[in-house]
Coordinates of C-alpha atoms in Angstrom, one line a residue:
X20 CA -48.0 28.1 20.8
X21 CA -45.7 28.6 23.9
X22 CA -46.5 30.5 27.8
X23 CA -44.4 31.3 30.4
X24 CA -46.6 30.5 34.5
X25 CA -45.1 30.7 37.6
X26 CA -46.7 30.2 41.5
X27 CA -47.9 32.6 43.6
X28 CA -47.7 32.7 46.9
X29 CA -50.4 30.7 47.9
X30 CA -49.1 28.0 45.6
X31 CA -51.4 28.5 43.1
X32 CA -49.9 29.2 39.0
X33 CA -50.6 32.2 37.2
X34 CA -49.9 32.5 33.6
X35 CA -47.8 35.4 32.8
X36 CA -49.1 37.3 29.8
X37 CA -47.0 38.9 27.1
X38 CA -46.1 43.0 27.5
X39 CA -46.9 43.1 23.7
X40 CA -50.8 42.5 23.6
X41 CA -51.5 41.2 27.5
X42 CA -52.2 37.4 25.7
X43 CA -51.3 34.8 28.0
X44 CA -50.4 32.3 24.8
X45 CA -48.4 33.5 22.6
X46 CA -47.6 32.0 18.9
X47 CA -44.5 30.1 18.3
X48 CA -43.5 31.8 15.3
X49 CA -40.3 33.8 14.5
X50 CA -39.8 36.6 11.6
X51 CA -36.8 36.9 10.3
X52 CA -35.3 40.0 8.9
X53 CA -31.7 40.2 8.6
X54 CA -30.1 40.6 12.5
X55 CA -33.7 41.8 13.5
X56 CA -36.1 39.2 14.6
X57 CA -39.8 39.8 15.9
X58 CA -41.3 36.8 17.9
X59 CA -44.6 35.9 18.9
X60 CA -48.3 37.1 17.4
X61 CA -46.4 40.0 15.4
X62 CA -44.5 37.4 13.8
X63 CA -47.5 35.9 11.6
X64 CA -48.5 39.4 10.5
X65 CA -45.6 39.1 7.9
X66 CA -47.0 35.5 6.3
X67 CA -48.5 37.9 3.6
X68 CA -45.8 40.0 2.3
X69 CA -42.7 37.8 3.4
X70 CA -43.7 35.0 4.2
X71 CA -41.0 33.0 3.6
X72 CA -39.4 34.8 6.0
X73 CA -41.5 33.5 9.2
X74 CA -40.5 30.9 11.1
X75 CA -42.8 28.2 12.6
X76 CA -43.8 24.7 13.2
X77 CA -39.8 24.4 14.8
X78 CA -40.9 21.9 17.9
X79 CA -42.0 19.1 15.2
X80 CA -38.5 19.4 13.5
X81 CA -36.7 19.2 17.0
X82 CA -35.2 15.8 16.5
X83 CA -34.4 16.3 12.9
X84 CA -31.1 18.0 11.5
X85 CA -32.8 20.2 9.6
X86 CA -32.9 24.6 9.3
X87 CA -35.5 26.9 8.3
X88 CA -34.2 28.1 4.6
X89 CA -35.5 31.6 4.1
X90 CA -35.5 31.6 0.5
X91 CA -37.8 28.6 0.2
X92 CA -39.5 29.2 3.5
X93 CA -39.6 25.8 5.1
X94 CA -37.4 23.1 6.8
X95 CA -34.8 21.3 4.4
X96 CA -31.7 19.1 5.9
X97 CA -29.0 21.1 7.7
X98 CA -25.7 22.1 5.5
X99 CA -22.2 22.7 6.9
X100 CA -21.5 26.5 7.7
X101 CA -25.0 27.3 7.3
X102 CA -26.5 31.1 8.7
X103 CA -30.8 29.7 8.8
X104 CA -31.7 28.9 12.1
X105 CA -32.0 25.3 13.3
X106 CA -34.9 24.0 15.6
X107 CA -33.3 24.3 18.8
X108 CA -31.8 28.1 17.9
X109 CA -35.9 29.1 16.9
X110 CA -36.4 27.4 20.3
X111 CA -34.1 29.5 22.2
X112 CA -35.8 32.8 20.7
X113 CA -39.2 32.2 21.8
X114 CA -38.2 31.0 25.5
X115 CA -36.2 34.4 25.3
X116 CA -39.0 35.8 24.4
X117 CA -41.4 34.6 27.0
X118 CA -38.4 35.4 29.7
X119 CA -38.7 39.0 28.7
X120 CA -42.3 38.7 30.4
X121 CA -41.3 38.5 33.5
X122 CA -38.0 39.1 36.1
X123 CA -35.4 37.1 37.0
X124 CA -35.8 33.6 35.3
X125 CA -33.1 31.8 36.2
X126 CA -34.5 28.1 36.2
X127 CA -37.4 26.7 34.3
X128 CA -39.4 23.7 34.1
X129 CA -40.0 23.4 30.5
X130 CA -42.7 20.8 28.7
X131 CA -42.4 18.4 25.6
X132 CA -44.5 16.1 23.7
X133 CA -44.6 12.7 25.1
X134 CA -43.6 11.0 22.4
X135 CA -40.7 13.4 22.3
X136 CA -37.2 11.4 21.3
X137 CA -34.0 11.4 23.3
X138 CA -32.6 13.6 20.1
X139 CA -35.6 15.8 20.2
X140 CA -35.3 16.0 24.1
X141 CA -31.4 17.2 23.8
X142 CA -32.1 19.7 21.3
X143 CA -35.1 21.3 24.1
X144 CA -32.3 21.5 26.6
X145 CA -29.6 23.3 24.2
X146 CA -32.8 25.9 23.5
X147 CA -32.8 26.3 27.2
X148 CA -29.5 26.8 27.4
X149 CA -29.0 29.1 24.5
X150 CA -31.5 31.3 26.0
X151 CA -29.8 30.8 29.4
X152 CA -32.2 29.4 31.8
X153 CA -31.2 26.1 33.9
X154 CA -33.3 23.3 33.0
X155 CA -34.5 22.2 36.4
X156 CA -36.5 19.2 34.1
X157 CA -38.6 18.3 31.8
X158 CA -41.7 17.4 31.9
X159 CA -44.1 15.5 29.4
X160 CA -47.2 17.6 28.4
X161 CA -50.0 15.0 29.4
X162 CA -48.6 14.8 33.0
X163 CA -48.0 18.5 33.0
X164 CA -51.6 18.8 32.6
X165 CA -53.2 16.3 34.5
X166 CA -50.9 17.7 37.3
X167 CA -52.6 20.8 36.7
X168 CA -56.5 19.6 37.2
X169 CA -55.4 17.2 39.6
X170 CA -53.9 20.3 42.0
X171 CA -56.6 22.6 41.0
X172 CA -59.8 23.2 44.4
X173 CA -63.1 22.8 43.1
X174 CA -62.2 20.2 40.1
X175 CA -62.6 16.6 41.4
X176 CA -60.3 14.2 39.3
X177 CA -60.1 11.1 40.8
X178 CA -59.8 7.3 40.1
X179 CA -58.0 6.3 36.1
X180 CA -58.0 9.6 33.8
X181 CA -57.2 9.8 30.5
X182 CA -55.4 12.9 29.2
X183 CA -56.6 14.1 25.8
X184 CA -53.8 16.5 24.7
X185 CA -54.2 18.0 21.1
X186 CA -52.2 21.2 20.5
X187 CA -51.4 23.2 17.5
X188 CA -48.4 20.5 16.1
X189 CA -48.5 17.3 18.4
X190 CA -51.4 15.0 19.7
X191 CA -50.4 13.1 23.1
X192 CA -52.6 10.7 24.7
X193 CA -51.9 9.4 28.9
X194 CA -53.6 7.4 30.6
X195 CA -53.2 8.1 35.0
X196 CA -54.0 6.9 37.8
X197 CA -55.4 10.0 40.3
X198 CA -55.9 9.4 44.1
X199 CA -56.2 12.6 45.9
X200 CA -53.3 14.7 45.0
X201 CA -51.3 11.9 44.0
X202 CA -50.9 11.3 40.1
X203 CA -49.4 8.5 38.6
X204 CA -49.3 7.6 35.1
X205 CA -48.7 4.4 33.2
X206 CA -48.6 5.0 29.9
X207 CA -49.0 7.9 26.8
X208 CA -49.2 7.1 22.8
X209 CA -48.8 10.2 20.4
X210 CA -48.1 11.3 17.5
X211 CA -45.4 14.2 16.9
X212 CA -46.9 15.5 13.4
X213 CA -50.8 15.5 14.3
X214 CA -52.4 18.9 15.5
X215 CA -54.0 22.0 14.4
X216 CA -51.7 22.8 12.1
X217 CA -52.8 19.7 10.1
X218 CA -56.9 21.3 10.4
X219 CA -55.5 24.5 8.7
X220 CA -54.0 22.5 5.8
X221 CA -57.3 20.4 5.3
X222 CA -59.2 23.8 5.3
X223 CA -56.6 25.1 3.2
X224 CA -57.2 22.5 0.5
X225 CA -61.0 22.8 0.7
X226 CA -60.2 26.7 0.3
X227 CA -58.2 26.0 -2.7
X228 CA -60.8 23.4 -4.1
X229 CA -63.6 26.0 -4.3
X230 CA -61.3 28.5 -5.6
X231 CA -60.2 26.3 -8.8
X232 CA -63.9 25.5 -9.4
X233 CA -64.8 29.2 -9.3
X234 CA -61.7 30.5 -11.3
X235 CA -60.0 27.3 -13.0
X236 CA -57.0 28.5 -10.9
X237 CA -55.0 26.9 -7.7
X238 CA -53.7 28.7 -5.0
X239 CA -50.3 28.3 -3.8
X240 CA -50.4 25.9 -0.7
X241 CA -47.1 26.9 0.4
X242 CA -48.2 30.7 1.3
X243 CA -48.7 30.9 4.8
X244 CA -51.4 33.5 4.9
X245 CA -53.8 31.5 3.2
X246 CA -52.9 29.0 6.7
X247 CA -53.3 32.0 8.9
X248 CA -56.9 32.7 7.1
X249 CA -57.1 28.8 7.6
X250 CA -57.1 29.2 11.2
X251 CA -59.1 32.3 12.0
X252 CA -61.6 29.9 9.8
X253 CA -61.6 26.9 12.0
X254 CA -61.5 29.2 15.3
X255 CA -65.1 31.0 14.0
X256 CA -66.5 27.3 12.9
X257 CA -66.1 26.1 16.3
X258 CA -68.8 27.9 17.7
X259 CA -70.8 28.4 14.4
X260 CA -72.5 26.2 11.8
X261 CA -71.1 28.3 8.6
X262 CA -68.2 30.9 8.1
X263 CA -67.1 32.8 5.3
X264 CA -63.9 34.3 4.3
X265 CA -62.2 36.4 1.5
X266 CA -59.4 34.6 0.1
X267 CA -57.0 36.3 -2.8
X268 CA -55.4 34.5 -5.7
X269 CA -54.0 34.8 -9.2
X270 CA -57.6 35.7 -10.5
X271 CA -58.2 37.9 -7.3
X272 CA -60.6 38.0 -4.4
X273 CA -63.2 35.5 -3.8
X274 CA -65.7 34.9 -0.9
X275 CA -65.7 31.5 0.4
X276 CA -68.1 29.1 2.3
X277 CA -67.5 26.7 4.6
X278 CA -69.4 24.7 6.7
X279 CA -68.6 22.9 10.0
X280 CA -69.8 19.7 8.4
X281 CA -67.1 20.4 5.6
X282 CA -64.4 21.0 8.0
X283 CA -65.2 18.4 10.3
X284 CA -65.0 15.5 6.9
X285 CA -61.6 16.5 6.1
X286 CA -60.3 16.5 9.3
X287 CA -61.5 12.7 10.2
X288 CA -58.6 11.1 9.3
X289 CA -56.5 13.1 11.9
X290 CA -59.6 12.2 14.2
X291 CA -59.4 8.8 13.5
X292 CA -55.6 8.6 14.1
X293 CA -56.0 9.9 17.5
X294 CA -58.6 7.2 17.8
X295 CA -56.3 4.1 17.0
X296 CA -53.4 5.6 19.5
X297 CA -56.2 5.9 21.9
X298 CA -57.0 2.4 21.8
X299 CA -53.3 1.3 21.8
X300 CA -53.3 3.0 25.3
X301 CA -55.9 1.4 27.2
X302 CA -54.4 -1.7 25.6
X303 CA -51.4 -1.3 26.9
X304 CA -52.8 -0.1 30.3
X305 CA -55.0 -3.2 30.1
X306 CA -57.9 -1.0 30.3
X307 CA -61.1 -0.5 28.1
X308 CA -63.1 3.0 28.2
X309 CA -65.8 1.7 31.1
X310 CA -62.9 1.2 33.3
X311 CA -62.0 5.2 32.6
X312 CA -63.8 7.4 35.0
X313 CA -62.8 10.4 33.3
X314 CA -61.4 12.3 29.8
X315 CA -59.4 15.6 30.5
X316 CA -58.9 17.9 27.5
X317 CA -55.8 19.3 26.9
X318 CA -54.5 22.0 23.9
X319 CA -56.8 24.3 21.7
X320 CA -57.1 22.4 19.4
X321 CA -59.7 19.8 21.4
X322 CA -62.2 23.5 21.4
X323 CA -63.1 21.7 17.5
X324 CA -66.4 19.9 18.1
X325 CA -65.7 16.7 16.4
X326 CA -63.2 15.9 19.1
X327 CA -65.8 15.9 21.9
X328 CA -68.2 14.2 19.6
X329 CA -66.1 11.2 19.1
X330 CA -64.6 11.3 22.8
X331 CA -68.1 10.9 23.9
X332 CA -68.9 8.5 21.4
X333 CA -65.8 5.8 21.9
X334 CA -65.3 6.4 25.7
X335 CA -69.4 5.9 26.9
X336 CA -69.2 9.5 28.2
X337 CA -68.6 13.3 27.7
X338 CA -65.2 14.9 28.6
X339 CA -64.7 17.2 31.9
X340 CA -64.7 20.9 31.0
X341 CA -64.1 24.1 33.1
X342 CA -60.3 24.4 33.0
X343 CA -58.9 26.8 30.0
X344 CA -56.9 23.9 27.9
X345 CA -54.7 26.6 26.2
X346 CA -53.2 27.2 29.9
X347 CA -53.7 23.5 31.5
X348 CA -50.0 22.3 30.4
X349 CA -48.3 25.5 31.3
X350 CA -49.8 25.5 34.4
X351 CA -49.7 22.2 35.3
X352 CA -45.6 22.9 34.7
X353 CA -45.9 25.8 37.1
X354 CA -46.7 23.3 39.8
X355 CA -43.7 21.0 39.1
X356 CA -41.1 23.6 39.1
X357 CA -42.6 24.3 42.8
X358 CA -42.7 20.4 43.8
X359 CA -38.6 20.6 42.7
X360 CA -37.9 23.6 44.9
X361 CA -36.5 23.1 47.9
X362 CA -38.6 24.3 51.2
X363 CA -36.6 27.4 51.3
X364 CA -37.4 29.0 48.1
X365 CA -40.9 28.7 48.6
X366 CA -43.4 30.6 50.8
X367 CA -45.1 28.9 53.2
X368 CA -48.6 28.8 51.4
X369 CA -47.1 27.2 48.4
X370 CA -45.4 24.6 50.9
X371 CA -48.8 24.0 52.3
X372 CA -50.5 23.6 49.3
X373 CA -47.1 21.7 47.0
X374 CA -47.4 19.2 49.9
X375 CA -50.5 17.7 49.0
X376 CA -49.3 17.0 45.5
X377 CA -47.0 13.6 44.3
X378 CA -46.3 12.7 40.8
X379 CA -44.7 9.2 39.0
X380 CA -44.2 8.9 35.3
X381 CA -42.9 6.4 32.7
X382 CA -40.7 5.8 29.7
X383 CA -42.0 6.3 26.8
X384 CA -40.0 4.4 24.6
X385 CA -38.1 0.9 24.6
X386 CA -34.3 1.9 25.8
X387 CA -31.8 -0.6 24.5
X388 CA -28.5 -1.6 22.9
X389 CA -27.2 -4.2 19.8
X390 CA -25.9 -7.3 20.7
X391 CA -25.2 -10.9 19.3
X392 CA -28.4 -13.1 19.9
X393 CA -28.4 -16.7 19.2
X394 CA -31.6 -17.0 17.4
X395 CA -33.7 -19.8 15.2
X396 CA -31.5 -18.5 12.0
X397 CA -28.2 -18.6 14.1
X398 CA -26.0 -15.9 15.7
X399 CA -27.4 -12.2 14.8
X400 CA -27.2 -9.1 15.8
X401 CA -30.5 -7.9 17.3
X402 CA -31.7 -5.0 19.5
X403 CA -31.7 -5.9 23.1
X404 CA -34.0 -4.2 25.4
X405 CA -32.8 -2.8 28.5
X406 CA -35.6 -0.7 29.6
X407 CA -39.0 -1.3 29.0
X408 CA -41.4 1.1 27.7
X409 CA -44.2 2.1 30.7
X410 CA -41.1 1.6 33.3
X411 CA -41.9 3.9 36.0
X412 CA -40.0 6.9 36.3
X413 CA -37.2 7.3 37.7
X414 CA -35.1 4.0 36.7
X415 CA -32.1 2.4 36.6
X416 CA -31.7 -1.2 35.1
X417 CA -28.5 -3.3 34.4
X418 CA -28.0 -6.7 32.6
X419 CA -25.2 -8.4 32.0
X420 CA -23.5 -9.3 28.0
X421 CA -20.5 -11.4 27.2
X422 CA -17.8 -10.6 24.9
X423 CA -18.0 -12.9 21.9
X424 CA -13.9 -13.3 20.6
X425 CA -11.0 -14.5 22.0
X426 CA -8.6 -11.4 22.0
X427 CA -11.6 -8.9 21.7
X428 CA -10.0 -5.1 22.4
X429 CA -13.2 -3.6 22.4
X430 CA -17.0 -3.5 22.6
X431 CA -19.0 -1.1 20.6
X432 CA -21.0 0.9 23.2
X433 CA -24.4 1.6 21.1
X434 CA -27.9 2.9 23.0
X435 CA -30.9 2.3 21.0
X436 CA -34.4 3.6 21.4
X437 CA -37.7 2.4 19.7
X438 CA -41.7 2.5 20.2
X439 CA -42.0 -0.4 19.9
X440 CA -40.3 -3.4 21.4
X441 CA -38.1 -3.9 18.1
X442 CA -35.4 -7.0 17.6
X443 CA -34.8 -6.1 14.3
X444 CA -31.7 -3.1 14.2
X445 CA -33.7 -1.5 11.0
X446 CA -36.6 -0.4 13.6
X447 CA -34.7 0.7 15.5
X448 CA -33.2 5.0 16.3
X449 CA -29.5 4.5 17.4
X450 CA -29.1 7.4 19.3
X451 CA -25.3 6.9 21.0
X452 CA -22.3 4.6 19.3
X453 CA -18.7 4.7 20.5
X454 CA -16.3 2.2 21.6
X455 CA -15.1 1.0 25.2
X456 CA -11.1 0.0 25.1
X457 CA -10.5 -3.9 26.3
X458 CA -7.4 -5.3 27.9
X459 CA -5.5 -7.8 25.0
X460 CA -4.9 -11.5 25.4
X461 CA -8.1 -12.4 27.1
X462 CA -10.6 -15.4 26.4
X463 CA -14.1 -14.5 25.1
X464 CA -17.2 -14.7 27.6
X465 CA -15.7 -11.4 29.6
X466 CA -18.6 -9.9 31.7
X467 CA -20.2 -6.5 30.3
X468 CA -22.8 -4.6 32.9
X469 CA -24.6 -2.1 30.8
X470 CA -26.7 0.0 32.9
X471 CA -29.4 2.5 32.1
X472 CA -30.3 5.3 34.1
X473 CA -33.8 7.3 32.9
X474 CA -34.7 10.0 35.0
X475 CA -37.8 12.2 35.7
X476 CA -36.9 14.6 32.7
X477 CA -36.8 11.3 30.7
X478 CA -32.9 12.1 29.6
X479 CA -30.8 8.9 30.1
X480 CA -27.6 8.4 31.4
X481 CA -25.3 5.0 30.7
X482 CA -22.5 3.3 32.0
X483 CA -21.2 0.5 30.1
X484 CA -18.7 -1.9 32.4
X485 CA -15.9 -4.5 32.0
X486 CA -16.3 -6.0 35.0
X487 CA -13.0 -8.2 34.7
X488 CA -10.6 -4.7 34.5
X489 CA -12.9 -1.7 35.8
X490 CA -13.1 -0.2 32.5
X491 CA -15.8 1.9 31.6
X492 CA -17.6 4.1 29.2
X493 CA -20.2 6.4 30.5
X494 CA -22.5 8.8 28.6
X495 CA -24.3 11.3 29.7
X496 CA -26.4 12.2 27.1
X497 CA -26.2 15.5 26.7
X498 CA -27.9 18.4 24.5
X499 CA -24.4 19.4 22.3
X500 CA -20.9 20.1 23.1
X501 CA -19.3 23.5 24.5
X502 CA -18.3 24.3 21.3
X503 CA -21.4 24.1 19.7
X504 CA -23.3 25.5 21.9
X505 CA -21.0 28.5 21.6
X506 CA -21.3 29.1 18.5
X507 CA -24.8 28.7 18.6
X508 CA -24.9 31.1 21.4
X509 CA -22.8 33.9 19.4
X510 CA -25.0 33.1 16.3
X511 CA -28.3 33.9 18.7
X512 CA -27.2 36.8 20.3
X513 CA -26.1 38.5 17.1
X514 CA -30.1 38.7 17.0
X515 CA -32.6 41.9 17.8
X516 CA -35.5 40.1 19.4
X517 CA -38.9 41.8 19.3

């Protein structure tokens, strides 16, 4: 699901809802017909007569070169000269959707997963800039949201918070430090292909399961209206004990049962998952659920009992409710895009109430490069961490390499990133490689400064150095070239967006 919030003039953010159907979260999901496109809620009314044809789920693809094949309806690997859409071109449609709400976006915070990739990162800021708004950062979900309670009067979060952010396609879990107005967090864990999306399939299955034992026939898993049925399932056993629901196949109609208890079995594996990176981030933080005064929930997902049930269970007490946690992360980005206007675009109730507000985060991922190590099996090749994981936010680091060879004309300018603090190359994403020129006829043991610089929006910048002659190769990091996003652009705007 996607929103669009801004501030109003006392500082406070107010969800913009859609001029369709006046819903303040609309569905990230795209049909595609020919030049003609409908976005949003409308969208999934087509998953039972075309629904190859709708488009969803593109945030979990965003690092992957992949498009959205609409004969097969689904994600397969990109091909040259190709008219589907990929990731970042879905992405573009919805924010131009969600601009259409409103007048006069020019500049936009815009929220990712925590766990979000450098490559998956990028491809968020082409969508941006396909659908022309200025990217004034990004922001990382969790901190989004805690941002959001932590601003909000009459909701006291204080002391070391935990941020509990399930949404329809990614699970994100921070850990924060709150004093006052001032939020600082140390460290998220996540999982980029855990959410709701992953409850509909396991009611899907248990659909299908009672099906074949009633007719001796399957349904197709692939057809997305038996996920949208999935859903309106799940939403109705949240608040009841049993549901039923009419479900259509090759041998026709059939009314199903479910129970919660049902539901809430073949979801526990996703529940335990969220569990384990739950416990890798009070390890990390070096806390242990005593030492956390509070649980915020974050995402609709976290309305499924279960999730309260075993947050109460493994943290010693019950979550904090009373904020909507469709709305907390949009909101909470509402509030960021005012702390990074300057004094003059802001009124002077939304001055008053921004200043009260600070905000540090981290780096999510280990930030490195490839470089010969002298180890216990001799000289290898190993990833060298630059920039630790947890570093606060922003940073910039630089450490100093050799050159290796006598006569060496170059140095191969590679920037790694891994979750985990990986020597081993196979572990880890190489995410930049290009070569920096050398001056000839020199000795080896020629100084190299690689620095990395991460900023707020998490986007890095690096500038690798030959100290000796000046050269150096910097890259900034950036979400695709002018020609690409050219052609993307044309390719987009060929489109009649509902």
């Amino acid at each position: 699901f996607s929103a669009i919030a801004s501030l109003d003039d006392l500082g406070n953010p107010e969800v913009i809802p859609s001029i369709d159907d006046n819903r303040k979260i609309t569905a990230s999901a795209i049909f595609v017909d020919g030049d003609n496109v409908i976005v949003g809620d409308k969208a999934l009314n087509y998953t039972k007569d075309k629904p190859r044809q709708v488009v969803t789920l593109a945030k979990r693809e965003m690092e992957n070169d992949v498009e959205f094949d609409l004969t097969e309806g689904k994600w397969v690997p990109k091909s040259e000269d190709s008219t589907n859409l990929t990731p970042a071109q879905a992405s573009s449609l919805i924010l131009k959707k969600l601009k259409d709400y409103t007048d006069g976006v020019e500049k936009a915070v815009i929220t990712v997963p925590a766990m979000f990739a450098e490559k998956a990162r990028q491809a968020t800021l082409q969508a941006a800039k396909l659908a022309n708004i200025e990217v004034i950062e990004l922001i990382n979900e969790p901190t989004a949201a805690v941002l959001h309670y932590a601003s909000l009067p009459g909701v006291e979060v204080n002391g070391r918070v935990m941020i509990y952010d399930l949404g329809g396609g990614t699970f994100d879990v921070t850990i924060a430090e709150v004093k006052n107005k001032t939020v600082n967090v140390t460290t998220s864990r996540g999982d980029k292909y855990l959410g709701g999306k992953d409850f509909d399939q396991a009611l899907v299955k248990i659909l299908d399961k009672k099906y074949f034992d009633h007719f001796q026939v399957n349904l197709d898993l692939d057809n997305a209206e038996y996920l949208k049925k999935a859903e309106e399932l799940k939403k109705i056993l949240t608040v009841k004990e049993t549901s039923s629901i009419t479900i259509n196949g090759l041998k026709g109609d059939l009314k199903i049962e479910v129970s919660r208890d049902e539901f809430e079995e073949s979801i526990q594996t996703f529940i335990e998952k969220t569990k384990m990176l739950i416990e890798e981030a009070l390890e990390a933080s070096n806390m242990n659920p005593k030492r956390i005064n509070q649980t915020l929930l974050v995402g609709g997902s976290t309305r499924v009992p279960i999730v309260t049930k075993s947050l109460t269970k493994l943290m010693g007490k019950p979550p904090v409710k009373g904020v909507n946690v469709d709305e907390a992360v949009v909101s909470g980005a509402a509030v960021y895009a005012g702390l990074k206007s300057s004094s003059e675009n802001l009124s002077e109730g939304q001055q008053e109430k921004l200043n009260q507000v600070e905000l540090s985060d981290v780096c999510n991922f280990y930030m490195g490069t490839l470089a010969l190590i002298n180890t216990n099996r001799g000289e290898q090749t190993c990833n060298s961490i630059i920039i630790p994981r947890d570093t606060k936010l922003p940073a910039s680091i630089t450490q100093t390499y050799f050159t290796t060879r006598e006569n060496q004309t170059s140095v191969e300018c590679i920037v790694t990133q891994s979750e985990g603090p990986e020597e081993d190359r196979e572990f880890v994403n190489v995410i930049h490689q290009q070569d920096l020129q050398l001056p000839p006829n020199r000795p080896k043991g020629q100084k190299i400064d690689i620095t990395y610089s991460y900023d707020t929006s998490g986007v890095m910048h690096c500038t690798f150095f030959d100290v000796d002659s000046g050269e150096k190769h910097e890259i900034e990091l950036t979400p695709a070239t002018v020609q690409d996003i050219d052609e993307s652009r044309k390719f987009i705007e060929k489109f009649n967006i509902e």
